Coordinates of C-alpha atoms in Angstrom, one line a residue:
X1472 CA -37.3 -17.5 -14.8
X1473 CA -36.7 -21.2 -13.7
X1474 CA -39.5 -22.0 -11.0
X1475 CA -37.8 -23.6 -8.0
X1476 CA -39.5 -26.0 -5.4
X1477 CA -39.7 -24.6 -1.8
X1478 CA -37.0 -26.7 -0.5
X1479 CA -34.6 -25.2 -2.6
X1480 CA -35.5 -21.9 -2.1
X1481 CA -35.2 -22.2 1.9
X1482 CA -31.5 -23.9 1.4
X1483 CA -30.9 -20.8 -1.0
X1484 CA -31.5 -18.0 1.4
X1485 CA -30.1 -20.0 3.9
X1486 CA -27.1 -20.0 2.3
X1487 CA -27.6 -16.2 1.1
X1488 CA -28.2 -15.4 5.5
X1489 CA -25.0 -17.8 6.2
X1490 CA -23.1 -15.1 3.5
X1491 CA -24.0 -12.6 5.7
X1492 CA -23.6 -14.0 9.2
X1493 CA -19.7 -14.8 8.3
X1494 CA -19.2 -11.5 6.7
X1495 CA -20.6 -10.0 10.0
X1496 CA -18.3 -12.0 12.4
X1497 CA -15.2 -11.5 10.1
X1498 CA -15.8 -7.8 10.7
X1499 CA -15.6 -8.4 13.8
X1500 CA -12.7 -10.5 14.8
X1501 CA -10.4 -8.1 12.5
X1502 CA -11.6 -4.9 13.9
X1503 CA -9.7 -2.7 15.7
X1504 CA -12.1 -0.4 17.5
X1505 CA -13.9 -1.3 20.5
X1506 CA -16.9 -0.4 19.8
X1507 CA -17.0 -2.7 16.5
X1508 CA -15.3 -5.5 17.5
X1509 CA -17.1 -6.2 21.2
X1510 CA -19.8 -4.1 21.0
X1511 CA -20.7 -4.9 17.2
X1512 CA -21.8 -1.7 16.0
X1513 CA -22.2 -2.9 12.4
X1514 CA -23.8 -4.5 9.6
X1515 CA -22.6 -6.5 6.0
X1516 CA -25.5 -7.8 3.5
X1517 CA -26.4 -8.3 0.4
X1518 CA -28.3 -5.6 -2.3
X1519 CA -29.6 -5.8 -6.1
X1520 CA -27.7 -5.4 -8.9
X1521 CA -30.0 -2.7 -10.0
X1522 CA -32.2 -1.2 -7.5
X1523 CA -29.4 -1.3 -4.3
X1524 CA -32.6 -3.3 -2.3
X1525 CA -31.8 -5.9 -0.3
X1526 CA -31.2 -9.4 -1.0
X1527 CA -30.2 -10.8 2.5
X1528 CA -28.6 -9.3 5.6
X1529 CA -26.4 -10.9 8.1
X1530 CA -29.4 -11.7 11.6
X1531 CA -27.0 -9.7 13.9
X1532 CA -26.5 -6.9 12.6
X1533 CA -28.1 -3.6 13.7
X1534 CA -32.3 -3.4 12.8
X1535 CA -31.6 0.2 11.9
X1536 CA -28.6 -0.7 9.1
X1537 CA -31.8 -3.0 7.7
X1538 CA -33.6 0.0 6.0
X1539 CA -30.7 2.8 5.3
X1540 CA -28.4 0.0 3.7
X1541 CA -30.7 -0.7 0.9
X1542 CA -31.4 3.1 0.8
X1543 CA -27.7 3.5 0.4
X1544 CA -27.3 1.4 -1.9
X1545 CA -30.1 2.9 -4.2
X1546 CA -28.4 6.1 -3.9
X1547 CA -25.2 4.8 -5.3
X1548 CA -26.8 3.8 -8.1
X1549 CA -28.3 6.6 -8.8
X1550 CA -25.3 8.7 -8.5
X1551 CA -23.5 6.3 -11.0
X1552 CA -26.8 6.4 -13.4
X1553 CA -26.1 10.2 -13.2
X1554 CA -22.5 10.2 -13.6
X1555 CA -21.6 12.2 -10.4
X1556 CA -19.8 8.8 -9.4
X1557 CA -17.4 6.7 -11.7
X1558 CA -19.2 3.2 -12.4
X1559 CA -17.8 0.1 -10.8
X1560 CA -15.5 -2.1 -12.4
X1561 CA -14.3 -5.5 -10.7
X1562 CA -11.6 -5.1 -7.5
X1563 CA -13.6 -1.3 -6.9
X1564 CA -14.7 -0.9 -3.3
X1565 CA -16.8 2.6 -2.5
X1566 CA -16.4 4.3 0.6
X1567 CA -19.3 7.2 1.8
X1568 CA -20.6 8.3 5.1
X1569 CA -22.7 11.3 3.5
X1570 CA -25.8 10.9 5.6
X1571 CA -28.0 12.4 3.1
X1572 CA -27.2 9.7 0.6
X1573 CA -28.9 6.9 2.3
X1574 CA -27.0 7.3 5.8
X1575 CA -26.9 7.8 9.3
X1576 CA -24.8 10.0 11.1
X1577 CA -21.2 10.2 9.7
X1578 CA -19.4 7.9 12.2
X1579 CA -21.5 5.0 10.2
X1580 CA -19.0 4.4 7.3
X1581 CA -20.1 2.3 4.7
X1582 CA -18.2 0.4 1.8
X1583 CA -19.8 -0.8 -1.0
X1584 CA -18.2 -3.6 -3.2
X1585 CA -19.5 -4.8 -6.9
X1586 CA -19.7 -8.8 -7.0
X1587 CA -18.9 -10.1 -10.3
X1588 CA -19.4 -13.8 -10.7
X1589 CA -17.6 -15.2 -14.1
X1590 CA -16.8 -11.6 -15.6
X1591 CA -20.6 -10.5 -15.0
X1592 CA -21.7 -8.5 -11.7
X1593 CA -24.4 -10.1 -10.4
X1594 CA -24.9 -7.9 -7.1
X1595 CA -23.6 -5.3 -4.6
X1596 CA -21.7 -6.4 -1.4
X1597 CA -21.9 -3.9 1.2
X1598 CA -21.0 -3.4 5.0
X1599 CA -20.9 -0.4 7.7
X1600 CA -19.2 0.2 10.9
X1601 CA -19.2 2.6 13.3
X1602 CA -16.2 4.8 13.4
X1603 CA -15.3 6.1 17.2
X1604 CA -14.2 9.1 15.2
X1605 CA -14.8 11.0 12.0
X1606 CA -13.4 14.5 12.8
X1607 CA -15.1 17.3 13.9
X1608 CA -15.6 19.5 17.0
X1609 CA -15.4 17.3 19.8
X1610 CA -13.7 13.7 20.1
X1611 CA -16.3 10.9 19.0
X1612 CA -18.5 12.8 16.2
X1613 CA -21.8 13.3 19.1
X1614 CA -21.5 17.3 19.2
X1615 CA -24.6 17.8 21.2
X1616 CA -24.3 21.8 19.8
X1617 CA -22.9 21.3 16.0
X1618 CA -25.7 23.7 14.4
X1619 CA -24.2 22.2 10.5
X1620 CA -23.0 18.8 9.8
X1621 CA -19.2 20.2 9.1
X1622 CA -19.1 20.3 12.7
X1623 CA -19.6 17.0 13.1
X1624 CA -16.6 15.8 11.2
X1625 CA -15.4 14.7 7.9
X1626 CA -18.4 13.9 5.5
X1627 CA -17.2 11.7 2.3
X1628 CA -19.6 11.1 -1.0
X1629 CA -19.2 7.7 -2.8
X1630 CA -15.7 7.5 -3.9
X1631 CA -13.4 4.6 -4.3
X1632 CA -11.0 3.5 -1.9
X1633 CA -9.7 0.7 -4.0
X1634 CA -9.5 0.7 -7.7
X1635 CA -9.3 -2.3 -9.3
X1636 CA -7.7 -4.0 -6.2
X1637 CA -5.4 -1.2 -5.1
X1638 CA -5.8 1.0 -2.3
X1639 CA -6.2 4.6 -3.0
X1640 CA -3.7 5.9 -1.0
X1641 CA -4.3 9.5 -1.8
X1642 CA -8.0 9.3 -0.6
X1643 CA -6.7 7.2 2.5
X1644 CA -4.2 10.2 3.6
X1645 CA -7.2 12.7 3.0
X1646 CA -9.3 10.7 5.3
X1647 CA -6.5 10.0 7.9
X1648 CA -5.5 13.9 7.9
X1649 CA -9.2 14.5 9.0
X1650 CA -9.7 12.0 12.1
X1651 CA -8.5 11.5 15.7
X1652 CA -6.4 8.2 16.2
X1653 CA -5.9 7.3 12.5
X1654 CA -4.0 3.8 13.6
X1655 CA -6.8 2.7 15.0
X1656 CA -9.3 3.6 12.0
X1657 CA -6.5 1.6 9.6
X1658 CA -7.3 -1.7 11.5
X1659 CA -11.1 -0.9 10.8
X1660 CA -10.8 0.1 7.4
X1661 CA -9.0 -3.7 6.8
X1662 CA -12.0 -5.0 8.4
X1663 CA -14.6 -3.7 6.8
X1664 CA -12.5 -4.9 3.8
X1665 CA -11.8 -8.5 4.5
X1666 CA -15.4 -9.0 5.5
X1667 CA -16.1 -8.1 1.6
X1668 CA -13.8 -10.2 0.5
X1669 CA -15.3 -13.1 2.7
X1670 CA -18.4 -12.5 1.3
X1671 CA -16.8 -12.3 -2.1
X1672 CA -15.6 -16.3 -1.6
X1673 CA -18.6 -17.2 -0.3
X1674 CA -21.1 -16.0 -2.5
X1675 CA -18.6 -17.2 -5.4
X1676 CA -18.9 -20.8 -3.9
X1677 CA -22.9 -20.7 -3.4
X1678 CA -23.3 -19.7 -7.1
X1679 CA -20.9 -22.2 -8.5
X1680 CA -22.6 -25.0 -6.5
X1681 CA -26.8 -23.9 -7.4
X1682 CA -26.0 -21.9 -10.7
X1683 CA -26.8 -18.4 -11.2
X1684 CA -30.1 -19.4 -12.5
X1685 CA -31.7 -20.9 -9.6
X1686 CA -30.1 -18.6 -7.4
X1687 CA -31.9 -15.5 -8.8
X1688 CA -34.9 -17.5 -8.9
X1689 CA -34.7 -17.8 -5.4
X1690 CA -34.2 -14.5 -4.8
X1691 CA -37.2 -13.4 -6.8
X1692 CA -39.6 -15.9 -5.2
X1693 CA -38.2 -15.1 -1.6
X1694 CA -38.7 -11.4 -2.5
X1695 CA -42.8 -11.9 -2.8
X1696 CA -42.7 -14.5 0.0
X1697 CA -41.4 -11.7 2.5
X1698 CA -44.0 -9.3 1.1
X1699 CA -46.5 -12.0 1.1
X1700 CA -45.5 -12.8 4.8
X1701 CA -45.8 -8.9 5.7
X1702 CA -49.2 -8.8 4.6
X1703 CA -50.4 -11.8 6.2
X1704 CA -49.0 -9.6 9.8
X1705 CA -50.9 -6.6 8.8
X1706 CA -54.3 -7.7 8.0
X1707 CA -54.1 -9.2 11.5
X1708 CA -54.2 -5.4 12.8
X1709 CA -57.5 -4.1 12.6
X1710 CA -58.5 -1.3 10.3
X1711 CA -58.5 1.4 11.4
X1712 CA -56.6 5.1 12.4
X1713 CA -53.8 5.3 15.1
X1714 CA -52.3 8.3 16.5
X1715 CA -49.0 8.4 19.1
X1716 CA -46.7 11.3 20.0
X1717 CA -43.9 11.1 21.4
X1718 CA -41.0 13.4 22.5
X1719 CA -37.0 14.4 22.0
X1720 CA -35.6 16.3 25.2
X1721 CA -34.2 19.1 23.1
X1722 CA -32.1 19.5 20.2
X1723 CA -28.9 20.2 22.1
X1724 CA -29.0 24.1 20.9
X1725 CA -32.0 25.0 22.0
X1726 CA -33.5 23.9 25.2
X1727 CA -37.2 23.1 23.7
X1728 CA -38.5 19.6 23.2
X1729 CA -38.8 18.6 19.9
X1730 CA -42.8 16.4 19.1
X1731 CA -43.0 13.4 16.7
X1732 CA -46.3 13.5 15.6
X1733 CA -47.5 9.9 14.4
X1734 CA -50.6 9.1 12.5
X1735 CA -50.9 4.9 11.4
X1736 CA -53.7 4.2 8.8
X1737 CA -54.3 0.5 8.1
X1738 CA -56.4 -0.8 5.5
X1739 CA -56.5 -4.2 4.4
X1740 CA -53.1 -5.7 3.9
X1741 CA -51.2 -2.5 4.0
X1742 CA -50.2 0.8 6.2
X1743 CA -49.1 3.6 6.3
X1744 CA -47.4 6.0 8.4
X1745 CA -47.5 9.8 8.3
X1746 CA -45.2 11.9 10.1
X1747 CA -45.8 15.3 9.1
X1748 CA -47.2 17.0 11.8
X1749 CA -43.7 16.3 13.7
X1750 CA -41.1 19.6 14.8
X1751 CA -39.6 21.7 12.4
X1752 CA -36.0 21.0 11.2
X1753 CA -33.7 21.5 14.3
X1754 CA -30.7 23.9 14.7
X1755 CA -29.1 20.7 16.5
X1756 CA -27.8 17.6 15.8
X1757 CA -30.9 16.0 16.7
X1758 CA -32.3 16.3 12.7
X1759 CA -33.0 12.6 10.8
X1760 CA -32.5 12.2 7.4
X1761 CA -35.3 10.1 5.2
X1762 CA -33.5 6.6 5.1
X1763 CA -33.1 6.4 9.1
X1764 CA -36.8 7.7 9.4
X1765 CA -37.7 5.3 7.2
X1766 CA -35.2 2.2 9.0
X1767 CA -37.0 3.3 11.9
X1768 CA -40.4 2.3 11.3
X1769 CA -39.1 -0.5 9.2
X1770 CA -37.2 -1.7 12.7
X1771 CA -40.2 -0.9 15.1
X1772 CA -42.8 -3.2 12.6
X1773 CA -40.0 -6.6 12.8
X1774 CA -40.1 -5.5 16.9
X1775 CA -43.6 -6.1 16.3
X1776 CA -43.4 -9.1 14.0
X1777 CA -39.6 -10.4 14.7
X1778 CA -40.3 -13.9 12.5
X1779 CA -40.2 -11.4 9.2
X1780 CA -37.9 -11.8 6.8
X1781 CA -34.8 -9.7 6.0
X1782 CA -35.6 -8.7 2.6
X1783 CA -36.5 -5.8 0.9
X1784 CA -39.9 -7.5 0.3
X1785 CA -40.8 -7.3 3.8
X1786 CA -41.1 -3.6 3.7
X1787 CA -43.0 -3.7 0.3
X1788 CA -46.6 -3.6 2.4
X1789 CA -45.5 -0.4 4.4
X1790 CA -45.7 2.9 3.1
X1791 CA -44.2 5.7 4.8
X1792 CA -45.3 9.2 3.7
X1793 CA -42.2 11.5 4.0
X1794 CA -42.4 14.2 6.8
X1795 CA -41.4 16.9 4.6
X1796 CA -40.3 20.2 6.2
X1797 CA -39.8 18.4 9.8
X1798 CA -36.8 17.8 11.6
X1799 CA -37.6 13.9 10.6
X1800 CA -36.5 14.9 6.8
X1801 CA -33.0 16.7 7.5
X1802 CA -31.3 18.2 4.3
X1803 CA -27.8 19.8 4.0
X1804 CA -26.2 21.1 6.0
X1805 CA -28.5 20.3 8.9
X1806 CA -26.8 18.5 11.8
X1807 CA -27.6 14.8 12.8
X1808 CA -25.5 13.1 15.0
X1809 CA -28.3 12.6 17.0
X1810 CA -30.6 10.7 14.7
X1811 CA -29.4 6.9 14.8
X1812 CA -29.1 6.6 18.1
X1813 CA -31.6 8.6 19.7
X1814 CA -34.4 10.5 17.1
X1815 CA -34.7 6.6 15.1
X1816 CA -35.7 5.3 18.7
X1817 CA -38.5 8.2 19.1
X1818 CA -39.9 7.2 15.8
X1819 CA -40.0 3.2 16.9
X1820 CA -41.7 4.6 20.4
X1821 CA -44.1 6.2 18.4
X1822 CA -45.2 3.1 16.3
X1823 CA -45.3 0.9 19.5
X1824 CA -47.8 3.5 21.2
X1825 CA -49.8 3.9 17.8
X1826 CA -50.1 -0.3 17.7
X1827 CA -50.6 -0.8 20.9
X1828 CA -53.8 0.4 21.4
X1829 CA -55.0 -2.2 17.9
X1830 CA -52.9 -5.1 18.9
X1831 CA -52.0 -5.0 22.3
X1832 CA -51.0 -8.9 22.2
X1833 CA -48.1 -8.1 20.3
X1834 CA -46.4 -4.9 21.2
X1835 CA -44.9 -3.8 24.2
X1836 CA -44.4 -0.5 26.6
X1837 CA -41.9 2.2 25.4
X1838 CA -38.4 0.7 25.7
X1839 CA -35.3 3.0 27.5
X1840 CA -35.1 4.3 23.5
X1841 CA -31.5 6.0 24.2
X1842 CA -28.4 4.4 23.5
X1843 CA -26.8 6.6 26.2
X1844 CA -23.6 8.1 23.3
X1845 CA -21.1 8.6 25.6
X1846 CA -17.5 9.7 23.9
X1847 CA -14.6 10.8 25.5
X1848 CA -11.3 11.9 23.8
X1849 CA -8.2 13.2 25.2
X1850 CA -4.0 12.3 25.6
X1851 CA -3.2 9.6 27.5
X1852 CA 0.5 10.1 29.3
X1853 CA 1.1 6.4 29.7
X1854 CA 0.4 5.6 26.7
X1855 CA 1.9 9.0 25.0
X1856 CA -1.0 8.9 22.4
X1857 CA -4.7 10.2 21.8
X1858 CA -7.5 8.1 22.6
X1859 CA -11.3 8.0 21.8
X1860 CA -13.5 5.9 23.5
X1861 CA -17.1 5.8 22.8
X1862 CA -19.6 3.6 24.3
X1863 CA -23.0 2.7 24.5
X1864 CA -25.1 1.3 27.2
X1865 CA -28.5 -0.8 27.6
X1866 CA -31.3 0.3 29.3
X1867 CA -34.8 -1.3 30.3
X1868 CA -37.4 -3.0 28.0
X1869 CA -40.9 -2.5 28.2
X1870 CA -43.4 -4.9 29.9
X1871 CA -45.7 -6.9 27.4
X1872 CA -48.4 -8.9 28.0
X1873 CA -47.1 -12.1 29.0
X1874 CA -44.1 -10.9 31.0
X1875 CA -41.7 -8.1 32.5
X1876 CA -39.4 -6.2 30.0
X1877 CA -35.6 -7.4 29.7
X1878 CA -33.3 -5.3 31.9
X1879 CA -30.3 -3.8 30.5
X1880 CA -31.4 -4.3 26.9
X1881 CA -29.7 -3.4 23.8
X1882 CA -31.4 -0.3 22.4
X1883 CA -34.1 -0.6 19.9
X1884 CA -32.4 0.6 17.0
X1885 CA -29.6 -2.2 17.0
X1886 CA -28.2 -5.6 18.6
X1887 CA -25.2 -3.4 19.3
X1888 CA -24.1 -3.7 23.2
X1889 CA -21.8 -2.2 25.9
X1890 CA -18.4 -3.5 25.6
X1891 CA -17.0 -5.6 28.4
X1892 CA -16.0 -3.2 31.1
X1893 CA -12.5 -4.5 31.0
X1894 CA -11.6 -4.2 27.7
X1895 CA -12.8 -0.7 28.1
X1896 CA -10.5 0.3 31.0
X1897 CA -7.6 -2.1 29.3
X1898 CA -8.1 0.0 25.8
X1899 CA -8.9 3.5 27.7
X1900 CA -7.3 5.8 30.6
X1901 CA -10.7 4.8 32.6
X1902 CA -11.9 3.0 35.6
X1903 CA -15.9 2.0 36.2
X1904 CA -16.5 2.4 40.3
X1905 CA -19.9 1.4 39.8
X1906 CA -21.5 -0.9 37.4
X1907 CA -24.7 -2.3 38.4
X1908 CA -28.8 -2.2 37.4
X1909 CA -30.6 0.5 37.9
X1910 CA -32.9 0.2 41.2
X1911 CA -36.4 1.6 41.1
X1912 CA -36.2 2.5 37.6
X1913 CA -38.5 0.1 35.8
X1914 CA -42.1 1.6 35.4
X1915 CA -44.6 -0.7 37.1
X1916 CA -47.2 -2.2 35.5
X1917 CA -49.0 -5.6 35.8
X1918 CA -45.9 -6.6 33.6
X1919 CA -43.4 -4.3 34.8
X1920 CA -40.6 -3.2 32.5
X1921 CA -37.4 -3.7 33.0
X1922 CA -34.5 -1.7 35.2
X1923 CA -31.6 0.5 33.4
X1924 CA -28.4 0.6 34.2
X1925 CA -26.3 2.9 36.9
X1926 CA -22.5 3.1 36.4
X1927 CA -19.9 5.8 37.2
X1928 CA -16.7 5.8 35.1
X1929 CA -13.6 7.4 36.3
X1930 CA -10.5 9.1 34.5
X1931 CA -7.3 8.0 36.1
X1932 CA -5.0 9.8 33.9
X1933 CA -4.5 13.1 31.9
X1934 CA -6.8 15.1 30.7
X1935 CA -10.1 14.1 28.4
X1936 CA -13.2 15.8 27.3
X1937 CA -16.3 14.4 27.4
X1938 CA -19.6 14.4 25.0
X1939 CA -23.4 13.3 25.4
X1940 CA -25.8 12.3 23.1
X1941 CA -28.6 10.8 24.6
X1942 CA -32.4 11.1 25.5
X1943 CA -35.4 10.2 27.8
X1944 CA -34.3 13.4 29.8
X1945 CA -37.2 15.0 30.6
X1946 CA -39.7 12.2 29.9
X1947 CA -39.4 8.3 31.1
X1948 CA -40.4 5.8 28.9
X1949 CA -44.0 5.9 28.6
X1950 CA -46.1 3.0 30.2
X1951 CA -49.2 1.5 28.3
X1952 CA -52.8 0.2 29.0
X1953 CA -52.4 1.9 32.9
X1954 CA -48.8 1.1 33.0
X1955 CA -46.2 3.6 34.7
X1956 CA -43.3 5.3 33.1
X1957 CA -40.2 4.0 33.4
X1958 CA -37.3 6.1 35.2
X1959 CA -36.0 9.0 33.0
X1960 CA -32.1 9.1 31.7
X1961 CA -29.5 11.0 34.4
X1962 CA -26.1 12.2 33.7
X1963 CA -24.5 13.7 37.0
X1964 CA -20.5 15.0 36.4
X1965 CA -18.4 14.8 39.3
X1966 CA -15.3 17.5 39.1
X1967 CA -13.5 20.2 40.8
X1968 CA -15.0 18.7 43.7
X1969 CA -18.8 19.6 42.7
X1970 CA -22.1 17.5 41.1
X1971 CA -23.5 19.0 38.4
X1972 CA -25.8 17.7 35.4
X1973 CA -26.0 19.0 31.7
X1974 CA -28.6 22.2 31.4
X1975 CA -30.4 20.0 28.2
X1976 CA -30.5 17.2 30.9
X1977 CA -29.5 14.6 28.1
X1978 CA -26.4 16.5 25.9
X1979 CA -23.9 18.1 26.5
X1980 CA -20.5 18.6 25.0
X1981 CA -16.5 19.3 25.9
X1982 CA -16.7 18.5 29.4
X1983 CA -13.3 18.7 30.8
X1984 CA -12.2 16.0 33.0
X1985 CA -8.8 16.0 34.5
X1986 CA -7.3 12.7 36.8
X1987 CA -9.8 11.6 39.2
X1988 CA -13.0 13.2 38.1
X1989 CA -15.9 10.8 36.9
X1990 CA -19.0 10.5 34.9
X1991 CA -22.2 9.0 36.9
X1992 CA -25.1 7.7 34.4
X1993 CA -28.2 6.2 34.7
X1994 CA -29.8 4.8 32.0
X1995 CA -34.1 4.8 31.6
X1996 CA -36.2 1.8 32.4
X1997 CA -38.8 0.3 30.7
X1998 CA -42.7 1.5 30.7
X1999 CA -44.9 -0.2 32.4
X2000 CA -47.6 -2.6 30.7
X2001 CA -51.1 -2.6 32.4
X2002 CA -52.7 -1.6 35.5
X2003 CA -50.0 -2.1 38.0
X2004 CA -52.5 -2.9 41.1
X2005 CA -53.5 -6.2 39.2
X2006 CA -49.4 -7.0 39.5
X2007 CA -49.4 -10.5 41.3
X2008 CA -48.0 -9.6 45.1
X2009 CA -45.7 -12.0 44.9
X2010 CA -44.1 -10.6 42.4
X2011 CA -43.7 -7.0 44.3
X2012 CA -42.7 -8.7 47.0
X2013 CA -39.7 -11.1 44.9
X2014 CA -38.3 -7.4 43.6
X2015 CA -38.2 -5.8 46.7
X2016 CA -36.2 -8.8 48.3
X2017 CA -33.6 -8.6 45.4
X2018 CA -33.6 -5.1 46.0
X2019 CA -34.8 -4.1 42.9
X2020 CA -37.6 -2.3 44.6
X2021 CA -38.1 -0.5 48.2
X2022 CA -41.0 -1.1 50.5
X2023 CA -42.6 2.1 50.1
X2024 CA -42.5 1.8 46.0
X2025 CA -44.2 -1.7 46.4
X2026 CA -46.9 0.0 48.5
X2027 CA -47.3 3.5 46.4
X2028 CA -47.0 1.9 42.9
X2029 CA -48.3 -1.4 43.3
X2030 CA -50.8 -1.2 46.7
X2031 CA -48.7 -3.9 47.8
X2032 CA -48.4 -3.6 51.4
X2033 CA -45.6 -5.8 53.1
X2034 CA -44.9 -6.7 56.9
X2035 CA -41.7 -6.5 58.5
X2036 CA -40.7 -10.1 57.3
X2037 CA -41.2 -8.7 53.7
X2038 CA -44.3 -11.2 53.0
X2039 CA -47.2 -9.8 51.6
X2040 CA -49.8 -8.4 54.2
X2041 CA -53.1 -9.7 51.7
X2042 CA -55.4 -8.2 53.8
X2043 CA -53.9 -4.6 53.9
X2044 CA -52.8 -5.2 50.2
X2045 CA -56.5 -5.8 49.1
X2046 CA -58.0 -3.0 51.3
X2047 CA -55.2 -0.6 49.5
X2048 CA -56.2 -1.8 46.0
X2049 CA -59.9 -1.0 46.5
X2050 CA -59.2 2.4 46.6
X2051 CA -60.2 4.1 43.3
X2052 CA -57.6 6.6 42.9
X2053 CA -54.1 5.6 41.9
X2054 CA -51.2 6.7 39.9
X2055 CA -51.9 5.3 36.5
X2056 CA -48.7 6.8 34.3
X2057 CA -45.7 8.7 35.2
X2058 CA -43.5 8.1 38.2
X2059 CA -45.5 9.5 40.3
X2060 CA -48.2 11.8 38.6
X2061 CA -48.7 13.0 35.5
X2062 CA -47.4 15.9 36.4
X2063 CA -43.9 14.5 35.5
X2064 CA -45.2 14.9 31.9
X2065 CA -44.4 17.4 30.0
X2066 CA -46.9 20.4 30.2
X2067 CA -46.5 21.7 26.2
X2068 CA -46.9 19.3 24.7
X2069 CA -49.2 17.0 26.4
X2070 CA -48.3 13.2 26.6
X2071 CA -48.9 10.8 24.0
X2072 CA -52.3 9.8 22.6
X2073 CA -54.2 7.3 20.5
X2074 CA -57.2 7.0 19.2
X2075 CA -59.0 4.8 16.7
X2076 CA -61.3 5.5 14.1
X2077 CA -62.9 2.4 12.5
X2078 CA -63.8 1.8 8.9
X2079 CA -61.4 5.1 8.0

């Protein structure tokens, strides 16, 4: 293979990255669904012709999809090799959303197109977008009480939606006959195809400019450099064994906490993650397929080392022990709608809690860790049509060594953001009665967590059914190194003149709303980093002045006493902080953590 200089490799890599970025932009600008067009819940990439390994992916695609899309491409290649799926030809585009074939949940629909250059297949172009509905027992697909995947929606194996450039209308009619609001999906399908076509055009131009041999040589070298870069980062982690535990509120069906137990073994320039001590498979939709479980670990490592490259080589030094017989290795027919947005974030949280003990300067306290999945579907009498609204919300990020956590940040697993309120109100029969930062939700610490959000959404006409798959409703995002936990997730349903909350705290489905009734959500704040009694008193006073905290919280959580005018009472603060007994974790005390299992643990055995 031709040997290239560093400049050529860098230029070609940037060109491949730009191809993916343009695909991302095209997808968003052409999509009909606000969750794609505005929230950007999608991703595009280039994958190896023979292995499906990621060559490049859009910089603003969801981080979770970095791992799942190459797994999906590999599964497609396996099925083609086994004769279960028809082989590719020019103009073909496969569609698949089967979560057990390298996916996440049914709503994440993947398109894969073989890319040919001068008559020879060069690579795969692939994208993924979150469809707001794929059928199933509740609008939006987030069935909190599903006990089998068929209840979550239409499951598609890899089939050719386009054959030789022509749309297969019979397959399309099957899809449209099994989902809600098919006219909106038509626009999303056209957007996914358009982004692949843009990728085809731009990649052809790149190959015309540099030639196949040079581009292939650059891809090979780039993969090796990506692996070397990650190895260099891992080598700086002290050798040892690091353990942590995180918890999912429940599976939505059985009202019991699910445990994620992680052991990370670091030796030299490689690291192994083992989740095999986690809870067994669950009845409800909080099971996670292997591709999502692995991708959650990959994205956590990229959070810790954000300069690492978007290439399969980056993950070569990371070994993952398959967590067989746990809820993190789901097989058919286990329901999985909550894996991509919720369970994956608990897995990433476990990685953070383990490695913060080894490299505290690189790792944050736990972020909000919930996408706040809220689906609402019904009939709009003004438009005389059905609708399905799906939205995600932000929360607080964890504090870190040199700063406070971000407020109203996107989920750990994605760059997707909540659509603008005005767009949501225009598209659906709803009104936001409130949208604000959630005061007091940040975990206290030397560097406090970020604040969650507090909103209330009212149905203004017709009837609709609401479903929620959220998390951190029983245990707040953990603080680290003496920091306090962030506030827990809260859902309140205001209807029939009463206010109620889901029995499973963060999960429910088929909640009937009439015009004038509303749902109120308070998302978690981020965990605190370090002893809150070491926080600069003036920073606490500023938070009180801004309304983020009140004087009582300043005193109890930070040991800061304020005067009537809001200034720091230095003498009283020093006297209070000199007391030995003070809360270190939990919002008020350790008692707020679940009694069984116990809170997160971390230990280290040097030289193991």
